[in-house]
Coordinates of N, CA and C in Angstrom, one line a residue:
M686 N 0.8 -1.2 0.0 CA 0.0 0.0 0.0 C 0.9 1.3 0.0
K687 N 2.0 1.2 0.8 CA 2.8 2.4 0.9 C 3.5 2.6 -0.5
L688 N 3.9 1.5 -1.1 CA 4.5 1.6 -2.5 C 3.5 2.2 -3.5
C689 N 2.3 1.8 -3.4 CA 1.3 2.3 -4.3 C 1.1 3.8 -4.1
K690 N 1.0 4.2 -2.8 CA 0.8 5.6 -2.5 C 2.0 6.4 -3.0
S691 N 3.2 5.9 -2.8 CA 4.4 6.5 -3.3 C 4.4 6.7 -4.8
I692 N 4.0 5.7 -5.5 CA 3.9 5.7 -6.9 C 2.9 6.8 -7.4
V693 N 1.8 6.8 -6.7 CA 0.8 7.8 -7.1 C 1.3 9.2 -6.8
L694 N 1.9 9.5 -5.7 CA 2.4 10.8 -5.4 C 3.6 11.2 -6.3
F695 N 4.5 10.2 -6.6 CA 5.6 10.5 -7.5 C 5.0 10.9 -8.9
S696 N 4.0 10.1 -9.3 CA 3.3 10.4 -10.6 C 2.8 11.9 -10.6
M697 N 2.1 12.2 -9.5 CA 1.6 13.6 -9.4 C 2.7 14.6 -9.5
M698 N 3.8 14.4 -8.8 CA 4.9 15.3 -8.8 C 5.5 15.4 -10.2
T699 N 5.6 14.3 -10.9 CA 6.1 14.3 -12.2 C 5.1 15.1 -13.1
L700 N 3.8 14.9 -13.0 CA 2.9 15.7 -13.7 C 3.1 17.2 -13.4
L701 N 3.2 17.5 -12.2 CA 3.5 18.9 -11.8 C 4.7 19.5 -12.4
L702 N 5.7 18.7 -12.5 CA 7.0 19.1 -13.0 C 6.8 19.5 -14.5
F703 N 6.0 18.8 -15.2 CA 5.8 19.0 -16.6 C 4.7 20.0 -16.9
S704 N 4.0 20.5 -15.8 CA 3.0 21.5 -16.0 C 3.1 22.6 -15.0
L705 N 4.3 23.1 -14.9 CA 4.6 24.2 -13.9 C 3.9 25.5 -14.3
N706 N 3.5 26.3 -13.4 CA 3.0 27.6 -13.6 C 3.5 28.5 -12.6
M707 N 4.5 29.3 -13.0 CA 5.0 30.3 -12.2 C 5.2 31.6 -13.0
G708 N 4.5 31.8 -14.1 CA 4.8 32.9 -14.9 C 3.7 33.6 -15.7
N709 N 4.1 34.5 -16.6 CA 3.2 35.3 -17.4 C 2.4 34.4 -18.3
V710 N 1.2 34.7 -18.4 CA 0.3 34.0 -19.4 C 0.5 34.6 -20.7
D711 N 0.7 33.8 -21.8 CA 0.9 34.3 -23.1 C -0.4 34.8 -23.6
A712 N -0.3 35.8 -24.5 CA -1.6 36.3 -25.1 C -2.3 35.3 -25.8
K713 N -1.7 34.2 -26.3 CA -2.3 33.2 -27.1 C -2.7 32.0 -26.2
A714 N -2.5 32.1 -24.9 CA -2.8 31.0 -24.0 C -4.4 30.8 -24.0
T715 N -4.7 29.6 -23.8 CA -6.2 29.2 -23.7 C -6.7 29.4 -22.3
V716 N -7.8 30.1 -22.2 CA -8.4 30.3 -20.9 C -9.4 29.1 -20.7
I717 N -9.3 28.5 -19.5 CA -10.2 27.4 -19.2 C -11.4 28.0 -18.4
K718 N -12.6 27.9 -19.0 CA -13.7 28.5 -18.5 C -14.5 27.6 -17.5
A719 N -14.4 26.3 -17.7 CA -15.1 25.4 -16.8 C -14.3 25.3 -15.5
P720 N -14.9 24.9 -14.4 CA -14.2 24.7 -13.1 C -13.2 23.6 -13.3
V721 N -12.0 23.7 -12.7 CA -11.0 22.7 -12.7 C -11.0 21.9 -11.4
I722 N -11.2 20.6 -11.5 CA -11.3 19.8 -10.4 C -10.1 18.8 -10.4
L723 N -9.2 18.9 -9.4 CA -8.1 18.1 -9.3 C -8.4 16.9 -8.4
K724 N -7.9 15.7 -8.8 CA -8.1 14.6 -7.9 C -6.7 14.2 -7.4
I725 N -6.5 14.3 -6.1 CA -5.2 14.0 -5.4 C -5.5 12.9 -4.4
N726 N -5.0 11.7 -4.7 CA -5.4 10.5 -3.9 C -6.9 10.3 -4.0
Q727 N -7.5 10.3 -2.8 CA -9.0 10.1 -2.8 C -9.7 11.4 -2.7
Y728 N -9.0 12.5 -2.8 CA -9.7 13.8 -2.6 C -9.9 14.6 -3.9
Y729 N -11.0 15.2 -4.1 CA -11.3 16.0 -5.2 C -11.2 17.5 -4.7
I730 N -10.5 18.3 -5.5 CA -10.3 19.7 -5.1 C -10.7 20.6 -6.2
L731 N -11.6 21.5 -5.9 CA -12.0 22.5 -6.9 C -11.0 23.6 -6.9
Y732 N -10.3 23.7 -8.0 CA -9.1 24.6 -8.1 C -9.4 25.9 -8.7
T733 N -9.3 27.0 -7.9 CA -9.6 28.3 -8.3 C -8.6 29.3 -7.8
S734 N -7.8 28.9 -6.8 CA -6.9 29.9 -6.2 C -5.5 29.3 -6.0
P735 N -4.5 30.1 -6.1 CA -4.4 31.5 -6.2 C -4.6 32.0 -7.6
D736 N -4.6 31.2 -8.6 CA -4.8 31.6 -10.0 C -5.4 30.4 -10.8
A737 N -6.3 30.7 -11.7 CA -6.9 29.7 -12.5 C -5.9 29.1 -13.4
P738 N -6.0 27.7 -13.6 CA -5.1 27.1 -14.6 C -5.3 27.6 -16.0
Y739 N -4.4 27.3 -16.9 CA -4.5 27.7 -18.3 C -3.7 26.7 -19.1
I740 N -3.9 26.8 -20.4 CA -3.1 26.0 -21.4 C -2.2 26.9 -22.1
D741 N -0.9 26.6 -22.1 CA 0.1 27.5 -22.7 C 0.3 27.2 -24.2
R742 N 1.2 27.9 -24.9 CA 1.4 27.7 -26.3 C 1.8 26.3 -26.7
Q743 N 2.5 25.6 -25.8 CA 2.9 24.3 -26.1 C 1.8 23.2 -25.7
Q744 N 0.6 23.8 -25.5 CA -0.5 22.9 -25.1 C -0.3 22.2 -23.8
R745 N 0.4 22.8 -22.9 CA 0.6 22.2 -21.6 C -0.3 22.9 -20.6
F746 N -0.9 22.0 -19.7 CA -1.8 22.5 -18.7 C -1.0 23.1 -17.6
M747 N -1.1 24.4 -17.3 CA -0.3 25.1 -16.4 C -1.1 25.4 -15.1
I748 N -0.5 25.0 -14.0 CA -1.1 25.2 -12.7 C -0.1 25.7 -11.8
P749 N -0.5 26.5 -10.7 CA 0.5 27.1 -9.8 C 1.3 26.0 -9.1
L750 N 2.6 26.0 -9.2 CA 3.5 25.0 -8.6 C 3.3 24.9 -7.1
R751 N 3.4 26.1 -6.4 CA 3.4 26.0 -4.9 C 2.1 25.5 -4.4
A752 N 1.0 25.9 -4.9 CA -0.3 25.5 -4.3 C -0.5 24.0 -4.5
V753 N -0.2 23.4 -5.6 CA -0.5 22.0 -5.8 C 0.6 21.2 -5.1
S754 N 1.8 21.6 -5.1 CA 2.9 20.9 -4.4 C 2.6 20.9 -2.9
E755 N 2.2 22.0 -2.3 CA 1.8 22.0 -0.9 C 0.6 21.1 -0.6
L756 N -0.3 21.0 -1.5 CA -1.5 20.1 -1.3 C -1.0 18.7 -1.2
L757 N 0.1 18.3 -1.9 CA 0.6 17.0 -1.9 C 1.5 16.8 -0.7
G758 N 1.8 17.8 0.1 CA 2.6 17.7 1.3 C 4.1 18.1 1.0
A759 N 4.4 18.6 -0.1 CA 5.8 19.0 -0.4 C 6.1 20.4 0.2
T760 N 7.3 20.7 0.3 CA 7.8 22.0 0.8 C 8.3 22.7 -0.4
V761 N 7.9 24.0 -0.6 CA 8.4 24.8 -1.7 C 9.1 26.0 -1.2
N762 N 10.2 26.3 -1.8 CA 11.0 27.5 -1.5 C 11.3 28.2 -2.8
Y763 N 11.3 29.6 -2.8 CA 11.6 30.3 -4.0 C 12.7 31.3 -3.7
D764 N 13.7 31.2 -4.5 CA 14.9 32.2 -4.4 C 14.7 33.2 -5.4
A765 N 14.2 34.4 -5.1 CA 13.9 35.5 -6.0 C 15.1 35.9 -6.8
P766 N 16.2 36.2 -6.2 CA 17.4 36.7 -7.0 C 17.8 35.7 -8.1
K767 N 17.8 34.4 -7.8 CA 18.1 33.4 -8.7 C 17.0 32.9 -9.6
K768 N 15.8 33.3 -9.3 CA 14.5 32.9 -10.0 C 14.4 31.4 -10.0
T769 N 14.7 30.8 -8.9 CA 14.7 29.3 -8.8 C 13.7 28.8 -7.7
A770 N 12.9 27.9 -8.0 CA 12.0 27.2 -7.1 C 12.5 25.8 -6.7
K771 N 12.5 25.5 -5.4 CA 13.0 24.2 -5.0 C 11.8 23.5 -4.3
I772 N 11.5 22.3 -4.8 CA 10.4 21.5 -4.2 C 11.0 20.3 -3.5
S773 N 10.6 20.0 -2.3 CA 11.1 18.9 -1.6 C 10.0 18.1 -1.1
W774 N 10.0 16.8 -1.4 CA 8.9 15.9 -0.9 C 9.4 14.5 -0.9
D775 N 9.2 13.8 0.3 CA 9.5 12.4 0.5 C 10.9 12.1 0.0
H776 N 11.9 12.8 0.4 CA 13.3 12.6 0.0 C 13.6 12.8 -1.5
K777 N 12.7 13.5 -2.1 CA 12.9 13.9 -3.6 C 13.0 15.4 -3.6
N778 N 13.9 15.8 -4.5 CA 14.1 17.3 -4.7 C 14.1 17.6 -6.1
I779 N 13.3 18.7 -6.4 CA 13.2 19.2 -7.8 C 13.5 20.7 -7.7
E780 N 14.4 21.1 -8.7 CA 14.7 22.5 -8.7 C 14.4 23.0 -10.2
V781 N 13.6 24.1 -10.3 CA 13.3 24.7 -11.6 C 13.7 26.1 -11.6
T782 N 14.0 26.7 -12.7 CA 14.3 28.1 -12.9 C 13.4 28.7 -13.9
I783 N 12.9 29.9 -13.5 CA 12.0 30.6 -14.4 C 12.6 30.8 -15.8
N784 N 11.7 30.6 -16.8 CA 12.1 30.8 -18.2 C 13.3 29.9 -18.6
S785 N 13.4 28.7 -18.0 CA 14.5 27.8 -18.4 C 13.9 26.4 -18.4
N786 N 14.2 25.6 -19.4 CA 13.7 24.3 -19.5 C 14.6 23.3 -18.8
N787 N 15.7 23.8 -18.1 CA 16.6 22.9 -17.4 C 16.0 22.7 -16.0
V788 N 15.9 21.4 -15.6 CA 15.4 21.0 -14.3 C 16.4 20.1 -13.6
T789 N 16.5 20.2 -12.3 CA 17.3 19.3 -11.5 C 16.4 18.4 -10.7
Y790 N 16.5 17.1 -10.8 CA 15.7 16.2 -10.1 C 16.7 15.3 -9.3
N791 N 16.7 15.4 -8.0 CA 17.6 14.6 -7.1 C 19.1 14.7 -7.6
G792 N 19.5 16.0 -7.9 CA 20.8 16.2 -8.3 C 21.2 15.9 -9.8
K793 N 20.2 15.4 -10.6 CA 20.5 15.1 -12.0 C 19.8 16.1 -12.8
N794 N 20.5 16.6 -13.8 CA 19.9 17.6 -14.7 C 19.2 17.0 -15.8
T795 N 18.1 17.6 -16.2 CA 17.3 17.1 -17.3 C 16.6 18.3 -18.0
K796 N 16.0 18.1 -19.1 CA 15.2 19.2 -19.8 C 13.8 18.8 -19.9
I797 N 12.9 19.8 -19.8 CA 11.5 19.6 -20.0 C 11.1 20.4 -21.3
D798 N 9.9 20.1 -21.8 CA 9.5 20.6 -23.1 C 8.7 21.9 -23.0
T799 N 8.6 22.5 -21.8 CA 8.0 23.8 -21.6 C 8.8 24.5 -20.5
V800 N 8.5 25.7 -20.3 CA 9.3 26.4 -19.2 C 8.4 27.0 -18.2
P801 N 8.9 27.0 -16.9 CA 8.1 27.6 -15.8 C 8.1 29.1 -16.0
V802 N 7.0 29.7 -15.7 CA 6.9 31.2 -15.8 C 6.5 31.7 -14.4
F803 N 6.8 33.0 -14.1 CA 6.5 33.6 -12.8 C 5.2 34.4 -13.0
K804 N 4.2 34.2 -12.2 CA 3.0 34.9 -12.2 C 2.6 35.3 -10.8

């Protein structure tokens, strides 16, 4: 059961990693008019705050990183001068930089196909 829970939470963190929202909405971004309901484990959450999700130019579903990470029990810190967010959860660490597709996951560098933005 613990392994299953870890897999589900790791999957959610991976989803978050690929759908980060920390930045400016493009003029061509798609506005989502229907309510967004997230399912995290057995809980359904109507997501409206701090900002509504949207779809960016790369057709990625963008949601606020801090809000969803903290819902999952992660700790999020933001270093404004470096424009870097650090997410820590269950001995896993993710570091993302605004407007950069370089991501560090547990000390290993990788690239994602969209970039986090600051909003």
